[in-house]
mmCIF file of C-alpha atoms in Angstrom:
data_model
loop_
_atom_site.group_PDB
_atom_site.id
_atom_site.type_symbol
_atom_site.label_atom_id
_atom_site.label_comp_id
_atom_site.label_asym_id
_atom_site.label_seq_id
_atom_site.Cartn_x
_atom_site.Cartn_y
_atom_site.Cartn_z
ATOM 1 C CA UNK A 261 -26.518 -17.484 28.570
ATOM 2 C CA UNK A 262 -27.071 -21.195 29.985
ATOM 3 C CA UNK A 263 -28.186 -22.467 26.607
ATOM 4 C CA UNK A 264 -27.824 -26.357 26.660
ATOM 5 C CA UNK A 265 -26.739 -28.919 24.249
ATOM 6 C CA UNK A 266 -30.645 -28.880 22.151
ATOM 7 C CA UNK A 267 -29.444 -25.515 21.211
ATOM 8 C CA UNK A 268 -26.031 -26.703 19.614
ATOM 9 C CA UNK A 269 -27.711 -29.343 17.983
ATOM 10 C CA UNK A 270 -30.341 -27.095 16.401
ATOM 11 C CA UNK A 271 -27.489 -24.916 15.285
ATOM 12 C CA UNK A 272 -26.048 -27.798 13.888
ATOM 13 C CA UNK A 273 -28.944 -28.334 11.621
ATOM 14 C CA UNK A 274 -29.211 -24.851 10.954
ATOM 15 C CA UNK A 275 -25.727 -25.015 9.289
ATOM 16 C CA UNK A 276 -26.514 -27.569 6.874
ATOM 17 C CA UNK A 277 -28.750 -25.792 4.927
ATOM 18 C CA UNK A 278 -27.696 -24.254 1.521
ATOM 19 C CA UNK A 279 -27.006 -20.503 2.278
ATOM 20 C CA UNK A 280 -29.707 -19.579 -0.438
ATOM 21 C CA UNK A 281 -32.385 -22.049 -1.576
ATOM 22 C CA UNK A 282 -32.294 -20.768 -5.069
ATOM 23 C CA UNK A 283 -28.594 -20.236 -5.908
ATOM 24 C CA UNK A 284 -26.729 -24.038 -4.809
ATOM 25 C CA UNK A 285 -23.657 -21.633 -5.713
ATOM 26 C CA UNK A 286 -23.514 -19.310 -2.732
ATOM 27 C CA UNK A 287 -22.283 -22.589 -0.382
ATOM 28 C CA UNK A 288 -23.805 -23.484 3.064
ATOM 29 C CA UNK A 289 -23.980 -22.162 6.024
ATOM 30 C CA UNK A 290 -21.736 -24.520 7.925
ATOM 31 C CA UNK A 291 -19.010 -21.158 8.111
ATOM 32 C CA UNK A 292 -21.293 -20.025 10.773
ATOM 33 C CA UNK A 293 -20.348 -22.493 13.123
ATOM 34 C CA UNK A 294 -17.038 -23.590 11.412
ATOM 35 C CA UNK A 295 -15.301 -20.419 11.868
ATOM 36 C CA UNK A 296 -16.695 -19.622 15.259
ATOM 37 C CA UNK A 297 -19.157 -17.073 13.813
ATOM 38 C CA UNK A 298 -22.270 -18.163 15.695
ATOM 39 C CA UNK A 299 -20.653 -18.908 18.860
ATOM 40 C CA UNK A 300 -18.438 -15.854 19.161
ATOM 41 C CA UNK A 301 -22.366 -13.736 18.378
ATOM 42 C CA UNK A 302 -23.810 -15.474 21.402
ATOM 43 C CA UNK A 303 -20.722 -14.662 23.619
ATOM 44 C CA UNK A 304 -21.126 -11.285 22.534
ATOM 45 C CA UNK A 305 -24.841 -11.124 23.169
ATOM 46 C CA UNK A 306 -24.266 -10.116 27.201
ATOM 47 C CA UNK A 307 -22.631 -6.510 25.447
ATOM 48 C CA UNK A 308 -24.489 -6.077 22.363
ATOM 49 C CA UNK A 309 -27.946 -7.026 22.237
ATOM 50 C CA UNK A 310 -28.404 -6.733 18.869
ATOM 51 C CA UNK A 311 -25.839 -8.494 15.872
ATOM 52 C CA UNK A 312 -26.696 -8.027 12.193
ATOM 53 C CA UNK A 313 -24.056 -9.837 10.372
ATOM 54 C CA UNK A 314 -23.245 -9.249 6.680
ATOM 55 C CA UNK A 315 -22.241 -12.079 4.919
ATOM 56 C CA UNK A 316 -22.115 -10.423 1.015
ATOM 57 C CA UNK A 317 -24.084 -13.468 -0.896
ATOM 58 C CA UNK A 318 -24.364 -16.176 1.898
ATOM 59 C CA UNK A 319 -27.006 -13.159 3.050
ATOM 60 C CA UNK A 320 -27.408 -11.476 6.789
ATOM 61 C CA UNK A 321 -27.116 -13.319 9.762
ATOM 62 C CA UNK A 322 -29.011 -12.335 13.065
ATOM 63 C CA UNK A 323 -27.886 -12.784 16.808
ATOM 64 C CA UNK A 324 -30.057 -11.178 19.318
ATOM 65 C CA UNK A 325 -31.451 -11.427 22.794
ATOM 66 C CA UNK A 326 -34.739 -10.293 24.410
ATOM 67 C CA UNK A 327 -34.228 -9.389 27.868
ATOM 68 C CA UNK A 328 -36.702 -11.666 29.980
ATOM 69 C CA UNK A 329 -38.704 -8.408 31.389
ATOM 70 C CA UNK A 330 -39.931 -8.048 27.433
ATOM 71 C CA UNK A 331 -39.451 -11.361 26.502
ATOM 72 C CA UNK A 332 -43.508 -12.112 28.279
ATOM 73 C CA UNK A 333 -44.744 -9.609 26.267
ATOM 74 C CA UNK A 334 -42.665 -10.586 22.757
ATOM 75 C CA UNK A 335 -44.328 -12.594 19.721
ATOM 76 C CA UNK A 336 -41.222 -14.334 19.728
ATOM 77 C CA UNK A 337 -42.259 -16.034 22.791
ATOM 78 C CA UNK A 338 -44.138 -18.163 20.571
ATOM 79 C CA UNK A 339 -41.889 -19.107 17.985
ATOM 80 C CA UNK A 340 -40.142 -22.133 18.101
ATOM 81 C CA UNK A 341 -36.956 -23.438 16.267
ATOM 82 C CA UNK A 342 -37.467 -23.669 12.705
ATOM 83 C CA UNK A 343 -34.672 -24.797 10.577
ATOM 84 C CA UNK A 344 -36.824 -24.616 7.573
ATOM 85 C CA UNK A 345 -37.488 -20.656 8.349
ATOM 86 C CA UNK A 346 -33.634 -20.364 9.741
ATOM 87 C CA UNK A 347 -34.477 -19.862 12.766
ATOM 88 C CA UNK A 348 -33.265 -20.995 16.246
ATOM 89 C CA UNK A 349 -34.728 -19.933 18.963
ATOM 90 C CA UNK A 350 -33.759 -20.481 22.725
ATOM 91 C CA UNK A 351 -35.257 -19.386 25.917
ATOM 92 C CA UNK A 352 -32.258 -18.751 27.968
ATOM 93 C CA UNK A 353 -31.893 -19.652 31.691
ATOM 94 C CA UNK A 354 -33.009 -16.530 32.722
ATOM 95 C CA UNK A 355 -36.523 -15.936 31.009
ATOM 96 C CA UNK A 356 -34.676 -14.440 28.052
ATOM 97 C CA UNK A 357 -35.030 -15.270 24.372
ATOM 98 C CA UNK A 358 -31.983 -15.595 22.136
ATOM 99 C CA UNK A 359 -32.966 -15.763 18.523
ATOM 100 C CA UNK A 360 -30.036 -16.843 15.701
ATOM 101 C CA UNK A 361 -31.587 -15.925 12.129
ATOM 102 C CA UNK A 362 -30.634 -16.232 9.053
ATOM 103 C CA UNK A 363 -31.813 -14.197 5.868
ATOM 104 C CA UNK A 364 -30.351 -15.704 2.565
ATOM 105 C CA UNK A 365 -29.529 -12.404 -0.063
ATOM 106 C CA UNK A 366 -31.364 -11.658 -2.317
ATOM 107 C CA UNK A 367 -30.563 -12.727 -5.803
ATOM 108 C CA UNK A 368 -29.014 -10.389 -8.581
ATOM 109 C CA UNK A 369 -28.231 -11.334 -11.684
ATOM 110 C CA UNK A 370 -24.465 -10.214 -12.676
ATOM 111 C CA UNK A 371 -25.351 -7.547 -15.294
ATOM 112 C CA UNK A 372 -27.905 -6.101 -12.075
ATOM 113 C CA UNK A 373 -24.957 -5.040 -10.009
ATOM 114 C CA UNK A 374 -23.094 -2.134 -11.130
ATOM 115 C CA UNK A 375 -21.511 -1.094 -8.795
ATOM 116 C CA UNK A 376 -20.253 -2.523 -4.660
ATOM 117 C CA UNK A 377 -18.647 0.213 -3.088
ATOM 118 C CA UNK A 378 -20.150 1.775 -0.141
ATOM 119 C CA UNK A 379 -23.076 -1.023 -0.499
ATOM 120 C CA UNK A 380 -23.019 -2.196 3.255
ATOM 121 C CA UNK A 381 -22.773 1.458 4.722
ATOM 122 C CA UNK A 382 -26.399 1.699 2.521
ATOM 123 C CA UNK A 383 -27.641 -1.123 4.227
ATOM 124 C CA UNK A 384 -26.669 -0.092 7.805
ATOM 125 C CA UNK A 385 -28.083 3.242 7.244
ATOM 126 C CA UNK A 386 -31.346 1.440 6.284
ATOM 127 C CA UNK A 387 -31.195 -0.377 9.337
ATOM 128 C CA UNK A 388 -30.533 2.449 11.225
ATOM 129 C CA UNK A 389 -33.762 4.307 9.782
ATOM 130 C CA UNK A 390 -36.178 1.029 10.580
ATOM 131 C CA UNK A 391 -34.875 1.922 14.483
ATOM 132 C CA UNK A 392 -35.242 5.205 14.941
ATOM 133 C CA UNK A 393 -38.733 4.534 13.704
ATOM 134 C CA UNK A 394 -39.048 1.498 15.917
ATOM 135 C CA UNK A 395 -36.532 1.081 18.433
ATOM 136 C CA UNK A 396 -38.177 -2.572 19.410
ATOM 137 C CA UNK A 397 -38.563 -3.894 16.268
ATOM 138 C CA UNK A 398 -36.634 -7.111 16.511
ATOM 139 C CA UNK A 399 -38.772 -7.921 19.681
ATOM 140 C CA UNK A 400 -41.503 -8.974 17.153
ATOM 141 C CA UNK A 401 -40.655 -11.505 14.552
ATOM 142 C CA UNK A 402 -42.765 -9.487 11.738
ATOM 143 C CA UNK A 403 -41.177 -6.565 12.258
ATOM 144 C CA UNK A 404 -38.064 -7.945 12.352
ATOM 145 C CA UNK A 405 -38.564 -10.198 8.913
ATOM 146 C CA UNK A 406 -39.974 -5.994 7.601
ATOM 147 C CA UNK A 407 -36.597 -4.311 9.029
ATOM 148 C CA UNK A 408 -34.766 -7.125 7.182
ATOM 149 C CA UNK A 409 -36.095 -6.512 4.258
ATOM 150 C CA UNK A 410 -36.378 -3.026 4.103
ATOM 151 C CA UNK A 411 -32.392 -3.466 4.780
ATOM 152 C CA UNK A 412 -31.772 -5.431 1.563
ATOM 153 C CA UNK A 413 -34.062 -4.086 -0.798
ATOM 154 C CA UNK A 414 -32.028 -0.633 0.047
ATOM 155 C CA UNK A 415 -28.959 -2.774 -0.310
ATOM 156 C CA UNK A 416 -29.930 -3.731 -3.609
ATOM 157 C CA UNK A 417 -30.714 -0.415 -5.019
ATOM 158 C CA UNK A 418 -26.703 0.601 -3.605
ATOM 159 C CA UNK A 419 -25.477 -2.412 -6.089
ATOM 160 C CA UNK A 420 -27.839 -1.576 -9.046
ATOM 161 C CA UNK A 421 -26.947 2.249 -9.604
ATOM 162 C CA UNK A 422 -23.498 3.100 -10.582
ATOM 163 C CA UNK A 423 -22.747 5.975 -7.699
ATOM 164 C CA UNK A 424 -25.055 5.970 -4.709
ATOM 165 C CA UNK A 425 -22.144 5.900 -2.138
ATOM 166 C CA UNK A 426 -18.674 5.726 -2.626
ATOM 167 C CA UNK A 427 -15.717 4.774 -0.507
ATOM 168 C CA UNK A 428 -13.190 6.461 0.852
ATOM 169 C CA UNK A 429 -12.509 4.720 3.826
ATOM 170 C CA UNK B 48 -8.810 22.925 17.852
ATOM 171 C CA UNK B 49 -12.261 23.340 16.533
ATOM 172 C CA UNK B 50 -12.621 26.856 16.174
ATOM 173 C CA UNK B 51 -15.171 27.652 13.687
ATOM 174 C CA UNK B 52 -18.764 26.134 12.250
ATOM 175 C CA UNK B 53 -18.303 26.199 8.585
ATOM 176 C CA UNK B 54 -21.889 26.678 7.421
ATOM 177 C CA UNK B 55 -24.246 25.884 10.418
ATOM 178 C CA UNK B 56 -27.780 26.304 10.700
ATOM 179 C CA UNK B 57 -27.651 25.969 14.400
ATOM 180 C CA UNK B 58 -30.256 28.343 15.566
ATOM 181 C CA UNK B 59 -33.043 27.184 13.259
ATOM 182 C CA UNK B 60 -31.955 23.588 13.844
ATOM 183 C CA UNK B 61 -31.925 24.242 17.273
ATOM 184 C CA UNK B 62 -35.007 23.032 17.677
ATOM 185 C CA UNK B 63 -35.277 20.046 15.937
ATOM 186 C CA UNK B 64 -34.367 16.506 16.964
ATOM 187 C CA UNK B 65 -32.036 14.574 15.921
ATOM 188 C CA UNK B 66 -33.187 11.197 16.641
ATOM 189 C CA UNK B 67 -30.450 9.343 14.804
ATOM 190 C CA UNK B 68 -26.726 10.597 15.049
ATOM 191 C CA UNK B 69 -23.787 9.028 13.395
ATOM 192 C CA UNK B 70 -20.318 9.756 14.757
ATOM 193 C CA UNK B 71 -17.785 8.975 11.893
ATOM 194 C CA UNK B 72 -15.799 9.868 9.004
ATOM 195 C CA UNK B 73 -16.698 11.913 6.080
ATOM 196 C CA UNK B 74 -14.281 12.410 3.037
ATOM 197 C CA UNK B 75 -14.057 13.320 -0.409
ATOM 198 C CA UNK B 76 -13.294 10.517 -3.317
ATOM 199 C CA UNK B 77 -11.537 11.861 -6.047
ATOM 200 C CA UNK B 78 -12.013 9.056 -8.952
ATOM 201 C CA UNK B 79 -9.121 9.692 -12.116
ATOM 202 C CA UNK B 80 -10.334 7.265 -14.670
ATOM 203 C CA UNK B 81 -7.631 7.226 -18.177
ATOM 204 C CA UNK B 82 -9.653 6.772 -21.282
ATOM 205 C CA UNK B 83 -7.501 4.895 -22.886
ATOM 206 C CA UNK B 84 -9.028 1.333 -22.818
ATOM 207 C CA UNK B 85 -5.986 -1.096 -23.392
ATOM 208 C CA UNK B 86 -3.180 0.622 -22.339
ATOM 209 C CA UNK B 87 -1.939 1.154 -19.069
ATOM 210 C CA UNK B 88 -1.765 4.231 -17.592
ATOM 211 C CA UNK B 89 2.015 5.498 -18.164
ATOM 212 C CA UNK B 90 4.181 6.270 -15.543
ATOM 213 C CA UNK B 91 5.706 9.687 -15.155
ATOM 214 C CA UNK B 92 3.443 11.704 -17.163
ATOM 215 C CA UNK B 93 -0.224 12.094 -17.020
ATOM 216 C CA UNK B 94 -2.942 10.665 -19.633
ATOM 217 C CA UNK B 95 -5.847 12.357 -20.705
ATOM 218 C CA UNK B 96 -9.244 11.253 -18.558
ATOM 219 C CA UNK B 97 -12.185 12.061 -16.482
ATOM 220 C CA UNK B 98 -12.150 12.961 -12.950
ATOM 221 C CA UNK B 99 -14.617 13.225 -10.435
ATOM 222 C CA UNK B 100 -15.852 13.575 -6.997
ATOM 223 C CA UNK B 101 -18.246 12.370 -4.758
ATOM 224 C CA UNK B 102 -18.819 12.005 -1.008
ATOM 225 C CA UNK B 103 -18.056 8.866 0.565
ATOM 226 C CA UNK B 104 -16.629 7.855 4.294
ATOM 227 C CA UNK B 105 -18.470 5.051 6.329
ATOM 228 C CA UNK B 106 -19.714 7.339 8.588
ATOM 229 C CA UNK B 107 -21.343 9.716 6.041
ATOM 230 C CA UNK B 108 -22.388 6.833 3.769
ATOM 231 C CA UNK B 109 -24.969 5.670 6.630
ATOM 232 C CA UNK B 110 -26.132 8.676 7.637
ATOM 233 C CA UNK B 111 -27.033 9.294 4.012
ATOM 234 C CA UNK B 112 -28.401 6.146 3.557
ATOM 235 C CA UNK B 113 -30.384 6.387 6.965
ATOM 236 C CA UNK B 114 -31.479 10.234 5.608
ATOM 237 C CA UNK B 115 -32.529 8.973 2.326
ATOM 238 C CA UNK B 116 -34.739 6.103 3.578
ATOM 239 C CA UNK B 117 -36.113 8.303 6.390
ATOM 240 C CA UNK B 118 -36.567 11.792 4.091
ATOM 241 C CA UNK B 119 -38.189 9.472 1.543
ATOM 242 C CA UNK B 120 -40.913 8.266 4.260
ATOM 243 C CA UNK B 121 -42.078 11.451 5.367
ATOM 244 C CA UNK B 122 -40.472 14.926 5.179
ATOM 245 C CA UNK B 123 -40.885 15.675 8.907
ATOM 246 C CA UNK B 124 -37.887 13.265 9.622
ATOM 247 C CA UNK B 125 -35.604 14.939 6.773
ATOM 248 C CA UNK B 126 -33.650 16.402 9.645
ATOM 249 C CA UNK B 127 -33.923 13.711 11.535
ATOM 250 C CA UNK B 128 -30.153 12.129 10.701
ATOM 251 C CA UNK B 129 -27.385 14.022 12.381
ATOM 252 C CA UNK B 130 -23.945 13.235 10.909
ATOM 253 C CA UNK B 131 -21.067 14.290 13.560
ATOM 254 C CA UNK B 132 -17.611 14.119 11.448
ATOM 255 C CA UNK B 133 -14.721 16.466 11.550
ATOM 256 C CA UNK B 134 -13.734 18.211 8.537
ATOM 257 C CA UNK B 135 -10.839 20.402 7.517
ATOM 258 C CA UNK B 136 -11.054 24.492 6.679
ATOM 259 C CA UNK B 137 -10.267 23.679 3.192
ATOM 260 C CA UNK B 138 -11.541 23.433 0.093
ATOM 261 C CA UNK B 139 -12.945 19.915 0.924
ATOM 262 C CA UNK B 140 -14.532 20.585 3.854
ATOM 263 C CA UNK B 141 -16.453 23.207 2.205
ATOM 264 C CA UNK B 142 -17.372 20.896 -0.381
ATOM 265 C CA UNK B 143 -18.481 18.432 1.924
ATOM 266 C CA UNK B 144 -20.812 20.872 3.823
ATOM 267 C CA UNK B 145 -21.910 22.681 0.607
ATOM 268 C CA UNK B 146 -23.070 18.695 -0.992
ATOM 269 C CA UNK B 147 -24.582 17.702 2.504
ATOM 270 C CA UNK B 148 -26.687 20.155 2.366
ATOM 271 C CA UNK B 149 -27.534 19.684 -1.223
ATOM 272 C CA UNK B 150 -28.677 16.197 -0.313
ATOM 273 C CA UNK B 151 -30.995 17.620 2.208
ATOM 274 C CA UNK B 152 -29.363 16.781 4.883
ATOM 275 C CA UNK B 153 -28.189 19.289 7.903
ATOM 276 C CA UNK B 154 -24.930 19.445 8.238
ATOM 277 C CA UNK B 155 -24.495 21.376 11.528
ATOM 278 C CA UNK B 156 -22.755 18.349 13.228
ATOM 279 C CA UNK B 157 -19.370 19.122 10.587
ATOM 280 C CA UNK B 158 -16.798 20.088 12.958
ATOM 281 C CA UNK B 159 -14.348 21.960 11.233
ATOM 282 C CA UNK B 160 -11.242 20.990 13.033
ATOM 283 C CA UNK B 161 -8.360 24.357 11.674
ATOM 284 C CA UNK B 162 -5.837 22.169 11.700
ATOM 285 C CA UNK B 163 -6.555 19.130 10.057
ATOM 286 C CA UNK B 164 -6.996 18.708 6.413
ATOM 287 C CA UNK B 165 -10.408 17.106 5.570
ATOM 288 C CA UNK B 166 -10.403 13.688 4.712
ATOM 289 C CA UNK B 167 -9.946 12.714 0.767
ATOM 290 C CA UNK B 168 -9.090 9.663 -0.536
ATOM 291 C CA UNK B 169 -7.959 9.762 -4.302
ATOM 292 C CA UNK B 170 -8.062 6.581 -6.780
ATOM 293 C CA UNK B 171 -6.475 5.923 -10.215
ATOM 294 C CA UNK B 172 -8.370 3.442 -12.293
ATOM 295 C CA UNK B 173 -6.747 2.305 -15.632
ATOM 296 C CA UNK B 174 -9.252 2.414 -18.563
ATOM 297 C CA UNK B 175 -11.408 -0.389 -17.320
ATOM 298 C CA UNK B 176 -11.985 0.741 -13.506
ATOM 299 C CA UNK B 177 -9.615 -1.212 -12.218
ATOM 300 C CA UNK B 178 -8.008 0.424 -9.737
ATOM 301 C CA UNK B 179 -4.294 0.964 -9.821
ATOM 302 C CA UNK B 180 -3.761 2.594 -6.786
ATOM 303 C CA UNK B 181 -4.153 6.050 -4.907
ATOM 304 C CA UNK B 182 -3.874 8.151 -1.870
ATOM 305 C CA UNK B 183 -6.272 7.861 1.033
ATOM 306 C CA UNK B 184 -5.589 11.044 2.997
ATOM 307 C CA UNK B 185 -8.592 9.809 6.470
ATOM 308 C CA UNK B 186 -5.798 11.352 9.013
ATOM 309 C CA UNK B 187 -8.369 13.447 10.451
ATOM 310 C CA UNK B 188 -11.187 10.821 11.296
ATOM 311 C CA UNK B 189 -8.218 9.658 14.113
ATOM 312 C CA UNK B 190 -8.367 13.598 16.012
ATOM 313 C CA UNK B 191 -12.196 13.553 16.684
ATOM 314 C CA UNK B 192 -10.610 13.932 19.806
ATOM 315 C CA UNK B 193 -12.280 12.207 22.405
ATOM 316 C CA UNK B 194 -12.811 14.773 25.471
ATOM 317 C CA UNK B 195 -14.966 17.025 22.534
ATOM 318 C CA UNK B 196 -16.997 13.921 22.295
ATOM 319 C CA UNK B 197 -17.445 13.645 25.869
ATOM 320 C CA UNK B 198 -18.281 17.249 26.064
ATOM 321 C CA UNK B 199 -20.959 16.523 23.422
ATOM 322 C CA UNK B 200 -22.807 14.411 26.005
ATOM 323 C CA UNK B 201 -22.142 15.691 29.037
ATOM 324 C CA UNK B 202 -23.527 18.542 31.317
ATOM 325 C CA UNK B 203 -24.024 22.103 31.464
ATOM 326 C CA UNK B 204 -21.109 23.676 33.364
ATOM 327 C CA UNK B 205 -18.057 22.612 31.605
ATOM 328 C CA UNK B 206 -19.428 23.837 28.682
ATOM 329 C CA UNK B 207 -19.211 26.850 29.243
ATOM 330 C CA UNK B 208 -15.541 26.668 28.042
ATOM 331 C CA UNK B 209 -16.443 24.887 24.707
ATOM 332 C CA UNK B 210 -16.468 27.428 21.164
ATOM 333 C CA UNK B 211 -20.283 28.676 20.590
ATOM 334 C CA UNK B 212 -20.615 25.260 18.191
ATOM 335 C CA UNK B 213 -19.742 22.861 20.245
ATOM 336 C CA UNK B 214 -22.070 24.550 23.313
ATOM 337 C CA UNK B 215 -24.785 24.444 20.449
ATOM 338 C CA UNK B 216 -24.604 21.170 19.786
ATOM 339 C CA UNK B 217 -24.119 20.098 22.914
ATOM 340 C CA UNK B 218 -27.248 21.817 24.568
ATOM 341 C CA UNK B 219 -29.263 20.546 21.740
ATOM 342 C CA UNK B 220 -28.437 17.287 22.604
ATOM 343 C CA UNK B 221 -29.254 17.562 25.832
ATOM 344 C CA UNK B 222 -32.838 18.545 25.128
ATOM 345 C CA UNK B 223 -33.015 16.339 21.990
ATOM 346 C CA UNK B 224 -31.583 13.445 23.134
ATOM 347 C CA UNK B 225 -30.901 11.057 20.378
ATOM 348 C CA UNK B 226 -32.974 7.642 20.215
ATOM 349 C CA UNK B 227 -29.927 6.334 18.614
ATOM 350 C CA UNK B 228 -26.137 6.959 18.578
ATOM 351 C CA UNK B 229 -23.925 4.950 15.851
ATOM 352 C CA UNK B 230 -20.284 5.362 15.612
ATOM 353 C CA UNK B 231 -18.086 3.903 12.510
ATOM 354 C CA UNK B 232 -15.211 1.929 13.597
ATOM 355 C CA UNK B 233 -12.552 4.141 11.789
ATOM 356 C CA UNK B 234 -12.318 6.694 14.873
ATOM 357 C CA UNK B 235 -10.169 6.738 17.093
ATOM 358 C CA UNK B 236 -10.009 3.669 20.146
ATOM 359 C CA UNK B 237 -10.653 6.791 22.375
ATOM 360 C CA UNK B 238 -13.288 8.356 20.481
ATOM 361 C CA UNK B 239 -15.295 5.142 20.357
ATOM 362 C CA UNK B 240 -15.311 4.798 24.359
ATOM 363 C CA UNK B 241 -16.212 7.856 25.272
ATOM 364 C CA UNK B 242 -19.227 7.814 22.788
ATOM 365 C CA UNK B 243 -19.920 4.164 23.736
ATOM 366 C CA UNK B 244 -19.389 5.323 27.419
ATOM 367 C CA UNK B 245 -21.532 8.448 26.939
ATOM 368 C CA UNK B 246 -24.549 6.339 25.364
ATOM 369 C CA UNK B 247 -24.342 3.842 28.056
ATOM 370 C CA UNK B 248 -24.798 7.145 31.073
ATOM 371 C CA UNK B 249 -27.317 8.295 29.180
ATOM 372 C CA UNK B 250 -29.103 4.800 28.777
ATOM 373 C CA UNK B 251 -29.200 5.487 24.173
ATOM 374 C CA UNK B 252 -29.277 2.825 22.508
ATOM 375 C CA UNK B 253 -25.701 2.212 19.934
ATOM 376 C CA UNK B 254 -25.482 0.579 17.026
ATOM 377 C CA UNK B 255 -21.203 -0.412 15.937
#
């Protein structure tokens, strides 16, 4: 993707901070980088251009590229890195943007969560729904931040009611 | 293989897009909770408890998920979600047509494979819903063979050979096409490129 060394060093930052600002107990982020999470999303990034990552409590973790033809066009065009908002953005050699992201989960309190099973399915189906509604919307960084959300608060929901989806796989 | 639609509602479907579909598997849980709180379940006989079903199977869980969130916006999209699994002609798969379409959701992408048995997976859970251990029976998520999910993307002459369903399905694709395709990665290796191979022809978007 011909991003340089800023970019490594901005991850670097990015996986110092806690993995949720409100909860010291859900660790850091520094497994992103430390098992090869981060770098083996931006290898992947020429295939899939689009990676939601599900960490359980350390929250989701974005990877995704916009192609340089919408990249002009794209809000994200102005965004910069921003460790405090978990964010690092790059513009990559070619006009492209590649945008790492990462959304800390939402807290639950233990008696909240009923039940896990079939939890992540829920939240990929919710994901799924934001896209067929707006196939672009992680070329905007509002929309993207909505879609998000929209994922977890669904997510939450699947851990707060006893059968919503069940397993079997 | 696939012989027969279970309990399609292809022709007034027909018309309507399916914007999202999800390729995957679809089973039956069986849940056999004991009631007995501190002992553990003994071996060789039974113990007195509840059991239960519900629908689960990665593939099925999304589309659900995807059909509640979208149903819930508006009720033009509540056939928007197209879940493609294969089921048995059993009991199971009857159940799992019969409770898709209870949830409101079309189930005219079940292929009922004659076959196969329909996918169940069965857990024991002592008293406090721990699991103790069970029988996942998902053989038939594997046999979605691959050339019937070709056929479901590609053109009109070959399918001429294809039962009435798959034809069905497979027109209606072509004039609906999908804005998205997701697969769950329990098919087959084989299954999973020719969808991914079929999306990328057919420049649709996949989400893995």
């Amino acid at each position: 993707m011909g991003l340089g060394s800023q970019f490594r060093m901005e991850l670097e930052h990015l996986a110092r901070l806690d993995a949720c600002d409100s909860a010291q107990t859900k660790g850091k982020l520094s497994f992103l980088l430390d098992e090869g999470i981060a770098q083996m999303a931006v290898n992947l990034l020429p295939f899939f251009q689009h990676l939601i990552l599900k960490a359980g409590e350390k929250g989701l973790f974005t990877v995704f590229r916009i192609p340089a033809a919408a990249a002009r066009g794209s809000k994200w065009a102005y965004e910069r890195t921003n460790i405090r908002e978990r964010q690092v953005v790059a513009q990559g050699r070619d006009g492209g943007i590649v945008v790492l992201k990462h959304y800390p989960a939402v807290v639950l309190q233990p008696t909240e969560v009923v039940n896990v099973t079939g939890a992540g399915d829920c939240l990929v189906g919710a994901v799924l729904a934001s896209l067929v509604r707006d196939p672009e919307a992680f070329h905007s960084p509002d929309s993207a931040a909505t879609l998000i959300a929209r994922a977890q608060q669904v997510n939450d929901k699947a851990l707060s009611v006893w059968q919503s989806l069940t397993a079997g796989a | 293989m696939i012989l027969s639609p279970a309990r399609t509602k292809i022709d007034s479907l027909a018309k309507q897009d399916a914007d999202l579909m999800v390729f995957g598997s679809a089973a039956v849980d069986i849940t056999a909770q004991a009631s007995d709180m501190d002992a553990s379940l003994g071996k060789h006989s039974t113990s007195p408890g509840t059991v239960t079903t519900s629908l689960g199977g990665v593939g099925r869980n999304i589309a659900e998920a995807a059909h509640r969130v979208l149903a819930g916006t508006s009720s033009l999209l509540a056939h928007t979600t197209l879940l493609v699994s294969p089921v048995g002609n059993d009991g199971f798969g009857r159940l799992l047509a019969e409770e898709t379409n209870r949830l409101g959701m079309r189930s005219d992408g079940l292929l009922v494979m004659e076959s196969e048995r329909s996918a169940v997976c069965n857990m024991v859970l002592d008293g406090t819903g721990n699991l103790i251990g069970g029988v996942a029976d998902m053989g038939i998520t594997e046999t979605l063979p691959s050339d019937v999910v070709c056929k479901l993307f590609t053109s009109r002459p070959t399918l001429l050979n294809l039962p009435a369903l798959l034809f069905q399905i497979a027109r209606r694709l072509q004039i609906h096409r999908p804005k998205i395709v997701a697969a769950d990665g329990n098919l087959s290796e084989s299954s999973l490129k020719s969808i991914v191979q079929s999306c990328f022809e057919k420049n649709i978007p996949g989400a893995w």
